[in-house]
Amino acid sequence: MKLDYTDEQVMFRNMAREFAEREILPVASEDDQNRHFRHEIVQKMGALGLMGAPVPQEYGGLGTDYLTYALICEEIARASASVFTTLTVQVSVFQVPILKWGNEQLKKKYLPRTAKAELIGCFGLTEPNIGSDAAGLETTATRQGNMWVLDGAKMWITNGGVAGLAIIAAQTDKSKRHRGITAFLVEQGTPGFSSRDIQGKLGLHASNTAELILQGCKVPEENILGQVGDGFKIAMTALDSGRISIGAGCVGLAQACVDAAAKYAQERIQFGKPIVSFQLVQEMLVDMIVETEAARLLVHRAAFLKDKGEHFTREASIAKYFAAEAAQRAAVKAVKIHGGYGYSNEYPVERYYRDVMAMVLYEGTAEIQKLVIGRESLGVSAFV
Ligand code: CAA
């Protein structure tokens, strides 16, 4: 694995960093406090190509490798975990499965608009009663001629209330459990398909999270991704990719914690000295720095393997698990270093502390990552 970046990777990382510092950072706290999803930011990212970087150019994307996309994710998350969440869902668990499993007609119809963020997407797997046990989902799809009728509900769906198109996993043959799950593309505006924004979240206030409701929602046969029964595999492979970018976002948030805490520790005077001169404060900062660097390398290794076309399930889960836990520890330490000020929204670390909890949970909790890592490393089934 090469440890230096190509000129193109550096160029896109710098472009994302400049964009994040100019357009996202100045409004990140305000949008968090006002619970405001800022469409203009997403549209501007779309115009720059950042909302579909790894989508091939023939489908309207920038055609970058996945490592470049991970670098972009890190920079966006460093400014705002909310905006990052909108981005990672759009690319990793929406565009990537359409690219991998969609037929030519679906790719041509939808991808160019999604790459420019003219069309926002979401990924409907989780349900009110089904989270970690994805194969147990209860939404059904019943064939009616050349249409499928979907009934059920999806919960905690990032972008759900702003999406024009949703991937919906539904049970088409309950007797087959995971082999009876099928993935459908459902357009907003389809009769029987609605959404309800979820209020009262702990963090990610500037991202959109919704419940999706499907009531006799008719979807044409040609909107199936892959084949009937491929839905679980589609969801698992989408999550493999998603876990790399979530890891990258966690690195960005951890880096933001390091930056904020180091700055504050240099400015804050106690006992007549900047608190950074106290070794116990330095120890906290050094742990944050070391863990952020380690997480970054794990994320880049997983992206590198994906770009080489190698199996990367294990490495993606290791990266997501470690980066999310490291980011959580970094957020706790950043608040501690800020003392009482860290407990107020006068400083951004309070936002990082709340936002990071979503990153620990979504796209597979730490416990699910450990099951995947165990299964992949030791060859044992998760549930035996
Ligand atoms: N790639 C390809 N195939 C895979 C796979 C992968 N990574 N993982 C499993 N499969 C296949 C298996 O090979 C097996 O195939 P066969 O039918 O041929 O045997 C099949 O899928 C079933 O595999 P398991 O027996 O391992 O399945 P399981 O029911 O035991 O579940 C699990 C495994 C890892 C626990 C899985 O359910 C899981 O990842 N759960 C967590 C779900 C999750 O992350 N949800 C997040 C919601 S999405 C989100 O957060 C997005 C957002 O809005 C931010």
Tab-separated table of C-alpha atoms and ligand atoms in Angstrom:
chain	number	residue	atom	x	y	z
A	1	MET	CA	0.000	0.000	0.000
A	2	LYS	CA	1.363	3.403	-0.997
A	3	LEU	CA	1.447	5.979	1.770
A	4	ASP	CA	1.662	9.041	-0.427
A	5	TYR	CA	-1.191	10.524	-2.395
A	6	THR	CA	-1.395	11.194	-6.104
A	7	ASP	CA	-1.567	14.776	-7.347
A	8	GLU	CA	-5.237	14.205	-8.144
A	9	GLN	CA	-6.010	12.958	-4.635
A	10	VAL	CA	-4.286	15.975	-3.104
A	11	MET	CA	-6.134	18.292	-5.489
A	12	PHE	CA	-9.570	16.915	-4.554
A	13	ARG	CA	-8.726	16.857	-0.845
A	14	ASN	CA	-7.675	20.501	-1.013
A	15	MET	CA	-10.763	21.398	-3.011
A	16	ALA	CA	-12.995	19.753	-0.379
A	17	ARG	CA	-11.054	21.418	2.451
A	18	GLU	CA	-11.335	24.885	0.900
A	19	PHE	CA	-15.023	24.375	0.196
A	20	ALA	CA	-15.671	23.139	3.747
A	21	GLU	CA	-13.790	26.055	5.326
A	22	ARG	CA	-15.453	28.651	3.107
A	23	GLU	CA	-19.039	27.365	2.823
A	24	ILE	CA	-19.746	24.891	5.633
A	25	LEU	CA	-17.721	25.858	8.693
A	26	PRO	CA	-19.041	29.450	9.009
A	27	VAL	CA	-22.655	28.222	9.290
A	28	ALA	CA	-22.143	24.821	10.935
A	29	SER	CA	-22.952	25.881	14.497
A	30	GLU	CA	-25.824	28.133	13.438
A	31	ASP	CA	-27.417	25.360	11.360
A	32	ASP	CA	-26.935	22.905	14.201
A	33	GLN	CA	-28.676	25.225	16.639
A	34	ASN	CA	-31.489	26.069	14.203
A	35	ARG	CA	-31.823	22.449	13.059
A	36	HIS	CA	-31.500	23.708	9.512
A	37	PHE	CA	-30.772	21.482	6.505
A	38	ARG	CA	-29.031	23.893	4.146
A	39	HIS	CA	-29.953	22.813	0.616
A	40	GLU	CA	-27.624	25.438	-0.946
A	41	ILE	CA	-24.551	23.722	0.491
A	42	VAL	CA	-25.571	20.383	-0.966
A	43	GLN	CA	-26.318	22.001	-4.329
A	44	LYS	CA	-22.923	23.734	-4.372
A	45	MET	CA	-21.204	20.455	-3.521
A	46	GLY	CA	-23.160	18.890	-6.363
A	47	ALA	CA	-22.002	21.583	-8.784
A	48	LEU	CA	-18.374	20.861	-7.810
A	49	GLY	CA	-18.910	17.128	-8.264
A	50	LEU	CA	-18.366	16.370	-4.577
A	51	MET	CA	-21.767	14.655	-4.214
A	52	GLY	CA	-20.785	11.933	-6.664
A	53	ALA	CA	-16.993	11.855	-6.758
A	54	PRO	CA	-16.535	8.088	-7.337
A	55	VAL	CA	-19.368	7.906	-9.893
A	56	PRO	CA	-17.740	7.307	-13.305
A	57	GLN	CA	-17.662	10.269	-15.663
A	58	GLU	CA	-19.944	8.501	-18.155
A	59	TYR	CA	-22.675	8.723	-15.471
A	60	GLY	CA	-21.961	12.338	-14.591
A	61	GLY	CA	-19.507	11.873	-11.695
A	62	LEU	CA	-15.860	12.827	-11.260
A	63	GLY	CA	-14.685	9.246	-11.669
A	64	THR	CA	-12.330	9.366	-8.690
A	65	ASP	CA	-11.127	6.354	-6.775
A	66	TYR	CA	-12.595	5.527	-3.382
A	67	LEU	CA	-9.558	6.789	-1.485
A	68	THR	CA	-10.109	10.243	-2.984
A	69	TYR	CA	-13.735	10.066	-1.899
A	70	ALA	CA	-12.587	9.098	1.633
A	71	LEU	CA	-10.331	12.175	1.690
A	72	ILE	CA	-13.295	14.332	0.643
A	73	CYS	CA	-15.477	12.777	3.371
A	74	GLU	CA	-12.861	13.535	6.005
A	75	GLU	CA	-12.671	17.196	5.017
A	76	ILE	CA	-16.442	17.684	4.936
A	77	ALA	CA	-16.915	15.933	8.300
A	78	ARG	CA	-14.200	18.060	9.843
A	79	ALA	CA	-16.467	21.058	9.221
A	80	SER	CA	-19.842	19.424	9.805
A	81	ALA	CA	-20.822	15.848	10.601
A	82	SER	CA	-24.346	16.730	9.437
A	83	VAL	CA	-23.286	17.731	5.926
A	84	PHE	CA	-20.949	14.748	5.836
A	85	THR	CA	-23.855	12.430	6.689
A	86	THR	CA	-25.876	13.783	3.766
A	87	LEU	CA	-22.865	13.149	1.515
A	88	THR	CA	-21.920	9.656	2.669
A	89	VAL	CA	-25.465	8.338	2.305
A	90	GLN	CA	-25.816	9.887	-1.139
A	91	VAL	CA	-22.628	8.242	-2.372
A	92	SER	CA	-21.889	5.074	-0.422
A	93	VAL	CA	-25.261	3.492	0.196
A	94	PHE	CA	-27.253	5.087	-2.628
A	95	GLN	CA	-25.066	5.691	-5.703
A	96	VAL	CA	-22.680	2.780	-5.104
A	97	PRO	CA	-25.450	0.121	-5.043
A	98	ILE	CA	-27.095	1.650	-8.144
A	99	LEU	CA	-23.715	1.539	-9.878
A	100	LYS	CA	-23.005	-2.028	-8.839
A	101	TRP	CA	-26.474	-3.556	-9.140
A	102	GLY	CA	-28.517	-1.253	-11.378
A	103	ASN	CA	-29.086	-2.085	-15.043
A	104	GLU	CA	-27.877	0.332	-17.714
A	105	GLN	CA	-31.268	1.975	-18.002
A	106	LEU	CA	-31.470	2.750	-14.249
A	107	LYS	CA	-27.894	4.013	-14.150
A	108	LYS	CA	-28.448	6.373	-17.081
A	109	LYS	CA	-31.799	7.528	-15.744
A	110	TYR	CA	-30.733	8.354	-12.210
A	111	LEU	CA	-26.975	8.588	-11.672
A	112	PRO	CA	-26.142	11.820	-13.554
A	113	ARG	CA	-28.740	13.770	-11.559
A	114	THR	CA	-27.616	12.235	-8.265
A	115	ALA	CA	-23.957	13.021	-9.004
A	116	LYS	CA	-24.879	16.703	-9.369
A	117	ALA	CA	-27.164	16.526	-6.303
A	118	GLU	CA	-30.147	17.539	-8.396
A	119	LEU	CA	-31.576	14.318	-7.045
A	120	ILE	CA	-30.911	13.317	-3.434
A	121	GLY	CA	-31.130	9.684	-2.459
A	122	CYS	CA	-31.595	7.593	0.645
A	123	PHE	CA	-31.167	3.999	1.721
A	124	GLY	CA	-34.146	2.334	3.388
A	125	LEU	CA	-33.062	-0.727	5.306
A	126	THR	CA	-33.715	-0.052	9.009
A	127	GLU	CA	-37.283	-0.318	10.293
A	128	PRO	CA	-39.065	0.579	13.521
A	129	ASN	CA	-38.598	-3.016	14.785
A	130	ILE	CA	-35.470	-3.982	12.834
A	131	GLY	CA	-32.008	-2.457	13.187
A	132	SER	CA	-28.992	-4.722	13.606
A	133	ASP	CA	-30.915	-7.800	12.445
A	134	ALA	CA	-31.292	-6.480	8.925
A	135	ALA	CA	-32.402	-9.847	7.518
A	136	GLY	CA	-35.489	-9.772	9.736
A	137	LEU	CA	-37.072	-6.785	8.006
A	138	GLU	CA	-40.870	-6.700	7.854
A	139	THR	CA	-41.656	-4.424	4.892
A	140	THR	CA	-43.262	-6.543	2.191
A	141	ALA	CA	-43.451	-6.355	-1.583
A	142	THR	CA	-46.126	-8.362	-3.367
A	143	ARG	CA	-46.170	-8.909	-7.116
A	144	GLN	CA	-49.180	-7.600	-9.036
A	145	GLY	CA	-48.677	-8.166	-12.758
A	146	ASN	CA	-45.542	-6.225	-13.718
A	147	MET	CA	-45.765	-4.071	-10.596
A	148	TRP	CA	-44.767	-4.681	-6.982
A	149	VAL	CA	-46.853	-3.353	-4.106
A	150	LEU	CA	-44.813	-2.224	-1.086
A	151	ASP	CA	-46.167	-2.004	2.453
A	152	GLY	CA	-44.253	-1.174	5.617
A	153	ALA	CA	-42.137	1.505	7.258
A	154	LYS	CA	-38.470	2.512	7.348
A	155	MET	CA	-36.934	4.282	10.318
A	156	TRP	CA	-33.940	6.595	10.941
A	157	ILE	CA	-33.474	7.164	7.233
A	158	THR	CA	-30.822	9.796	6.532
A	159	ASN	CA	-31.985	12.161	3.724
A	160	GLY	CA	-35.408	10.468	3.858
A	161	GLY	CA	-37.356	13.731	3.950
A	162	VAL	CA	-35.338	15.454	1.212
A	163	ALA	CA	-34.787	12.515	-1.122
A	164	GLY	CA	-36.288	12.270	-4.582
A	165	LEU	CA	-35.400	8.602	-4.795
A	166	ALA	CA	-35.113	5.840	-2.198
A	167	ILE	CA	-33.632	2.375	-2.184
A	168	ILE	CA	-36.146	0.276	-0.269
A	169	ALA	CA	-35.354	-3.230	0.919
A	170	ALA	CA	-38.484	-5.349	1.166
A	171	GLN	CA	-39.375	-8.952	1.819
A	172	THR	CA	-40.627	-10.620	-1.371
A	173	ASP	CA	-40.561	-14.166	0.038
A	174	LYS	CA	-40.635	-14.384	3.806
A	175	SER	CA	-39.961	-18.145	3.830
A	176	LYS	CA	-36.471	-17.477	2.433
A	177	ARG	CA	-35.503	-14.875	5.101
A	178	HIS	CA	-32.438	-12.961	3.810
A	179	ARG	CA	-32.620	-14.660	0.388
A	180	GLY	CA	-36.199	-13.405	0.037
A	181	ILE	CA	-35.271	-9.715	0.308
A	182	THR	CA	-35.379	-7.493	-2.786
A	183	ALA	CA	-34.162	-3.905	-3.312
A	184	PHE	CA	-36.455	-1.444	-5.106
A	185	LEU	CA	-35.924	2.103	-6.321
A	186	VAL	CA	-38.914	4.165	-5.238
A	187	GLU	CA	-39.454	7.698	-6.483
A	188	GLN	CA	-40.782	10.420	-4.235
A	189	GLY	CA	-44.313	11.265	-5.330
A	190	THR	CA	-45.236	7.637	-5.941
A	191	PRO	CA	-48.757	7.241	-4.483
A	192	GLY	CA	-48.583	5.466	-1.124
A	193	PHE	CA	-45.029	6.666	-0.400
A	194	SER	CA	-44.559	9.402	2.204
A	195	SER	CA	-42.061	10.586	4.793
A	196	ARG	CA	-42.150	12.164	8.227
A	197	ASP	CA	-39.121	14.052	9.543
A	198	ILE	CA	-37.824	12.771	12.879
A	199	GLN	CA	-37.472	15.526	15.484
A	200	GLY	CA	-35.640	15.555	18.779
A	201	LYS	CA	-32.349	13.975	17.682
A	202	LEU	CA	-29.354	14.239	20.022
A	203	GLY	CA	-27.099	15.476	17.224
A	204	LEU	CA	-26.681	15.811	13.455
A	205	HIS	CA	-29.246	18.589	13.665
A	206	ALA	CA	-28.381	19.989	10.242
A	207	SER	CA	-28.962	16.668	8.505
A	208	ASN	CA	-32.333	15.238	7.583
A	209	THR	CA	-33.559	12.023	9.201
A	210	ALA	CA	-36.998	10.661	8.459
A	211	GLU	CA	-39.392	7.792	8.763
A	212	LEU	CA	-40.599	6.462	5.395
A	213	ILE	CA	-44.095	5.078	5.108
A	214	LEU	CA	-45.151	2.693	2.340
A	215	GLN	CA	-48.851	1.962	2.008
A	216	GLY	CA	-49.880	0.093	-1.101
A	217	CYS	CA	-47.019	1.802	-2.933
A	218	LYS	CA	-46.769	0.453	-6.500
A	219	VAL	CA	-43.317	0.187	-8.040
A	220	PRO	CA	-42.601	-1.080	-11.571
A	221	GLU	CA	-40.655	-4.316	-12.040
A	222	GLU	CA	-37.868	-2.433	-13.866
A	223	ASN	CA	-37.065	-0.526	-10.650
A	224	ILE	CA	-35.625	-3.632	-8.999
A	225	LEU	CA	-31.890	-3.450	-8.291
A	226	GLY	CA	-30.170	-6.695	-9.249
A	227	GLN	CA	-32.578	-9.628	-9.220
A	228	VAL	CA	-35.503	-10.561	-6.993
A	229	GLY	CA	-33.873	-11.935	-3.818
A	230	ASP	CA	-30.608	-9.980	-4.162
A	231	GLY	CA	-31.668	-7.279	-1.688
A	232	PHE	CA	-29.765	-8.492	1.373
A	233	LYS	CA	-26.520	-8.919	-0.532
A	234	ILE	CA	-27.036	-5.456	-2.044
A	235	ALA	CA	-27.521	-3.989	1.435
A	236	MET	CA	-24.463	-5.777	2.854
A	237	THR	CA	-22.171	-4.731	0.002
A	238	ALA	CA	-23.500	-1.157	0.229
A	239	LEU	CA	-22.731	-1.145	3.947
A	240	ASP	CA	-19.209	-2.441	3.305
A	241	SER	CA	-18.573	0.642	1.171
A	242	GLY	CA	-20.472	2.861	3.580
A	243	ARG	CA	-18.368	1.742	6.514
A	244	ILE	CA	-15.218	3.059	4.812
A	245	SER	CA	-16.706	6.505	4.328
A	246	ILE	CA	-18.234	6.576	7.808
A	247	GLY	CA	-14.743	5.763	9.084
A	248	ALA	CA	-13.402	8.668	7.033
A	249	GLY	CA	-16.057	10.965	8.495
A	250	CYS	CA	-15.097	9.856	11.995
A	251	VAL	CA	-11.466	10.729	11.223
A	252	GLY	CA	-12.642	14.187	10.137
A	253	LEU	CA	-14.607	14.675	13.335
A	254	ALA	CA	-11.711	13.397	15.462
A	255	GLN	CA	-9.381	15.794	13.649
A	256	ALA	CA	-11.792	18.655	14.374
A	257	CYS	CA	-11.645	17.675	18.067
A	258	VAL	CA	-7.834	17.699	17.985
A	259	ASP	CA	-7.752	21.090	16.242
A	260	ALA	CA	-10.260	22.706	18.616
A	261	ALA	CA	-8.762	21.233	21.790
A	262	ALA	CA	-5.160	22.074	20.835
A	263	LYS	CA	-6.141	25.675	20.051
A	264	TYR	CA	-8.066	26.065	23.274
A	265	ALA	CA	-5.286	24.475	25.353
A	266	GLN	CA	-2.822	27.013	23.950
A	267	GLU	CA	-5.103	29.959	24.738
A	268	ARG	CA	-6.541	28.984	28.102
A	269	ILE	CA	-4.459	30.198	31.052
A	270	GLN	CA	-4.668	28.442	34.424
A	271	PHE	CA	-2.162	28.521	37.269
A	272	GLY	CA	-0.417	31.279	35.289
A	273	LYS	CA	0.303	29.134	32.211
A	274	PRO	CA	-1.452	27.936	29.051
A	275	ILE	CA	-3.012	24.598	30.003
A	276	VAL	CA	-1.206	22.904	27.090
A	277	SER	CA	1.965	23.122	29.209
A	278	PHE	CA	0.488	20.679	31.740
A	279	GLN	CA	1.474	17.115	30.997
A	280	LEU	CA	-1.920	15.644	31.853
A	281	VAL	CA	-3.524	17.911	29.226
A	282	GLN	CA	-0.770	17.002	26.752
A	283	GLU	CA	-1.452	13.345	27.389
A	284	MET	CA	-5.089	13.771	26.395
A	285	LEU	CA	-4.104	15.652	23.239
A	286	VAL	CA	-1.451	13.110	22.307
A	287	ASP	CA	-3.880	10.200	22.701
A	288	MET	CA	-6.317	12.046	20.433
A	289	ILE	CA	-3.621	12.693	17.832
A	290	VAL	CA	-2.306	9.106	17.836
A	291	GLU	CA	-5.767	7.555	17.578
A	292	THR	CA	-6.821	9.940	14.798
A	293	GLU	CA	-3.710	9.077	12.778
A	294	ALA	CA	-4.230	5.347	13.345
A	295	ALA	CA	-7.894	5.598	12.310
A	296	ARG	CA	-6.926	7.484	9.151
A	297	LEU	CA	-4.500	4.737	8.133
A	298	LEU	CA	-7.115	2.027	8.727
A	299	VAL	CA	-9.657	3.915	6.623
A	300	HIS	CA	-7.147	4.420	3.824
A	301	ARG	CA	-6.159	0.756	3.869
A	302	ALA	CA	-9.806	-0.275	3.431
A	303	ALA	CA	-10.270	2.247	0.598
A	304	PHE	CA	-7.036	1.070	-1.018
A	305	LEU	CA	-8.269	-2.551	-1.022
A	306	LYS	CA	-11.632	-1.506	-2.466
A	307	ASP	CA	-9.875	0.439	-5.213
A	308	LYS	CA	-7.756	-2.629	-6.027
A	309	GLY	CA	-10.916	-4.726	-6.356
A	310	GLU	CA	-9.971	-6.931	-3.407
A	311	HIS	CA	-12.256	-8.209	-0.647
A	312	PHE	CA	-12.495	-5.463	1.966
A	313	THR	CA	-15.417	-6.373	4.253
A	314	ARG	CA	-13.139	-7.067	7.225
A	315	GLU	CA	-10.979	-3.980	6.727
A	316	ALA	CA	-14.038	-1.729	6.282
A	317	SER	CA	-15.497	-2.947	9.568
A	318	ILE	CA	-12.159	-2.590	11.377
A	319	ALA	CA	-11.860	0.968	10.044
A	320	LYS	CA	-15.427	1.923	10.959
A	321	TYR	CA	-15.203	0.349	14.403
A	322	PHE	CA	-11.870	1.883	15.360
A	323	ALA	CA	-12.482	5.301	13.795
A	324	ALA	CA	-15.892	5.715	15.442
A	325	GLU	CA	-14.608	4.704	18.861
A	326	ALA	CA	-11.536	6.933	18.434
A	327	ALA	CA	-13.720	9.860	17.408
A	328	GLN	CA	-15.960	9.313	20.415
A	329	ARG	CA	-12.964	9.259	22.765
A	330	ALA	CA	-11.590	12.372	21.037
A	331	ALA	CA	-14.895	14.210	21.512
A	332	VAL	CA	-15.005	13.332	25.219
A	333	LYS	CA	-11.419	14.542	25.704
A	334	ALA	CA	-12.049	17.705	23.676
A	335	VAL	CA	-14.954	18.593	25.975
A	336	LYS	CA	-12.841	17.831	29.065
A	337	ILE	CA	-10.018	20.054	27.840
A	338	HIS	CA	-12.517	22.886	27.325
A	339	GLY	CA	-13.823	22.412	30.877
A	340	GLY	CA	-17.081	24.258	31.534
A	341	TYR	CA	-16.896	25.990	28.136
A	342	GLY	CA	-16.944	22.581	26.473
A	343	TYR	CA	-20.364	22.043	27.973
A	344	SER	CA	-21.819	25.018	26.123
A	345	ASN	CA	-22.527	25.705	22.475
A	346	GLU	CA	-20.157	28.663	22.617
A	347	TYR	CA	-17.527	26.181	21.397
A	348	PRO	CA	-17.978	23.555	18.660
A	349	VAL	CA	-16.808	20.598	20.774
A	350	GLU	CA	-20.263	20.347	22.330
A	351	ARG	CA	-21.617	19.682	18.818
A	352	TYR	CA	-18.898	17.125	18.095
A	353	TYR	CA	-19.731	15.325	21.345
A	354	ARG	CA	-23.396	14.988	20.329
A	355	ASP	CA	-22.812	14.261	16.634
A	356	VAL	CA	-20.286	11.499	17.184
A	357	MET	CA	-22.855	9.271	18.862
A	358	ALA	CA	-24.734	8.884	15.575
A	359	MET	CA	-21.513	7.893	13.845
A	360	VAL	CA	-20.870	5.209	16.439
A	361	LEU	CA	-24.352	3.809	15.799
A	362	TYR	CA	-25.183	4.163	12.120
A	363	GLU	CA	-24.175	1.727	9.379
A	364	GLY	CA	-23.617	-0.901	12.057
A	365	THR	CA	-22.919	-0.431	15.746
A	366	ALA	CA	-19.504	-1.203	17.257
A	367	GLU	CA	-20.912	-4.559	18.343
A	368	ILE	CA	-22.038	-5.418	14.793
A	369	GLN	CA	-18.605	-4.426	13.447
A	370	LYS	CA	-17.011	-6.799	15.967
A	371	LEU	CA	-19.292	-9.629	14.789
A	372	VAL	CA	-18.298	-8.962	11.180
A	373	ILE	CA	-14.586	-8.733	12.064
A	374	GLY	CA	-14.829	-11.967	14.071
A	375	ARG	CA	-16.647	-13.785	11.276
A	376	GLU	CA	-14.230	-12.545	8.623
A	377	SER	CA	-11.075	-13.152	10.677
A	378	LEU	CA	-11.948	-16.385	12.437
A	379	GLY	CA	-14.347	-17.943	9.967
A	380	VAL	CA	-17.092	-18.275	12.550
A	381	SER	CA	-20.694	-17.296	11.899
A	382	ALA	CA	-21.972	-14.303	13.819
A	383	PHE	CA	-24.859	-16.269	15.303
A	384	VAL	CA	-24.012	-19.890	16.067
B	1	CAA	N1	-21.024	-8.860	1.291
B	1	CAA	C1	-21.698	-9.766	0.529
B	1	CAA	N2	-22.504	-10.708	1.067
B	1	CAA	C2	-22.639	-10.718	2.398
B	1	CAA	C3	-21.982	-9.813	3.235
B	1	CAA	C4	-21.146	-8.854	2.633
B	1	CAA	N3	-20.477	-7.964	3.367
B	1	CAA	N4	-22.316	-10.073	4.511
B	1	CAA	C5	-23.149	-11.126	4.475
B	1	CAA	N5	-23.340	-11.509	3.198
B	1	CAA	C6	-24.135	-12.633	2.726
B	1	CAA	C7	-23.599	-13.931	3.331
B	1	CAA	O1	-22.569	-14.464	2.528
B	1	CAA	C8	-24.828	-14.815	3.291
B	1	CAA	O2	-24.993	-15.272	1.959
B	1	CAA	P1	-25.705	-16.672	1.571
B	1	CAA	O3	-27.140	-16.420	1.549
B	1	CAA	O4	-25.173	-16.980	0.224
B	1	CAA	O5	-25.304	-17.665	2.628
B	1	CAA	C9	-25.938	-13.826	3.605
B	1	CAA	O6	-25.456	-12.546	3.231
B	1	CAA	C10	-26.361	-13.800	5.056
B	1	CAA	O7	-25.220	-13.504	5.837
B	1	CAA	P2	-25.208	-13.677	7.424
B	1	CAA	O8	-25.688	-15.068	7.744
B	1	CAA	O9	-23.909	-13.251	7.934
B	1	CAA	O10	-26.350	-12.643	7.850
B	1	CAA	P3	-26.885	-12.276	9.279
B	1	CAA	O11	-28.347	-12.243	9.257
B	1	CAA	O12	-26.206	-13.147	10.295
B	1	CAA	O13	-26.434	-10.735	9.454
B	1	CAA	C11	-25.039	-8.881	10.050
B	1	CAA	C12	-25.167	-10.311	9.431
B	1	CAA	C13	-23.561	-8.564	9.877
B	1	CAA	C14	-25.415	-8.851	11.499
B	1	CAA	C15	-25.923	-7.895	9.213
B	1	CAA	O14	-27.307	-8.103	9.448
B	1	CAA	C16	-25.605	-6.454	9.523
B	1	CAA	O15	-24.655	-5.895	8.976
B	1	CAA	N6	-26.407	-5.810	10.381
B	1	CAA	C17	-26.264	-4.368	10.658
B	1	CAA	C18	-27.148	-3.578	9.740
B	1	CAA	C19	-26.702	-2.163	9.628
B	1	CAA	O16	-25.520	-1.853	9.552
B	1	CAA	N7	-27.663	-1.260	9.578
B	1	CAA	C20	-27.373	0.110	9.370
B	1	CAA	C21	-28.540	0.776	8.738
B	1	CAA	S1	-28.192	1.704	7.335
B	1	CAA	C22	-27.722	3.224	7.860
B	1	CAA	O17	-27.380	3.427	8.996
B	1	CAA	C23	-27.701	4.249	6.786
B	1	CAA	C24	-27.982	5.623	7.222
B	1	CAA	O18	-29.066	6.170	7.013
B	1	CAA	C25	-26.853	6.421	7.804
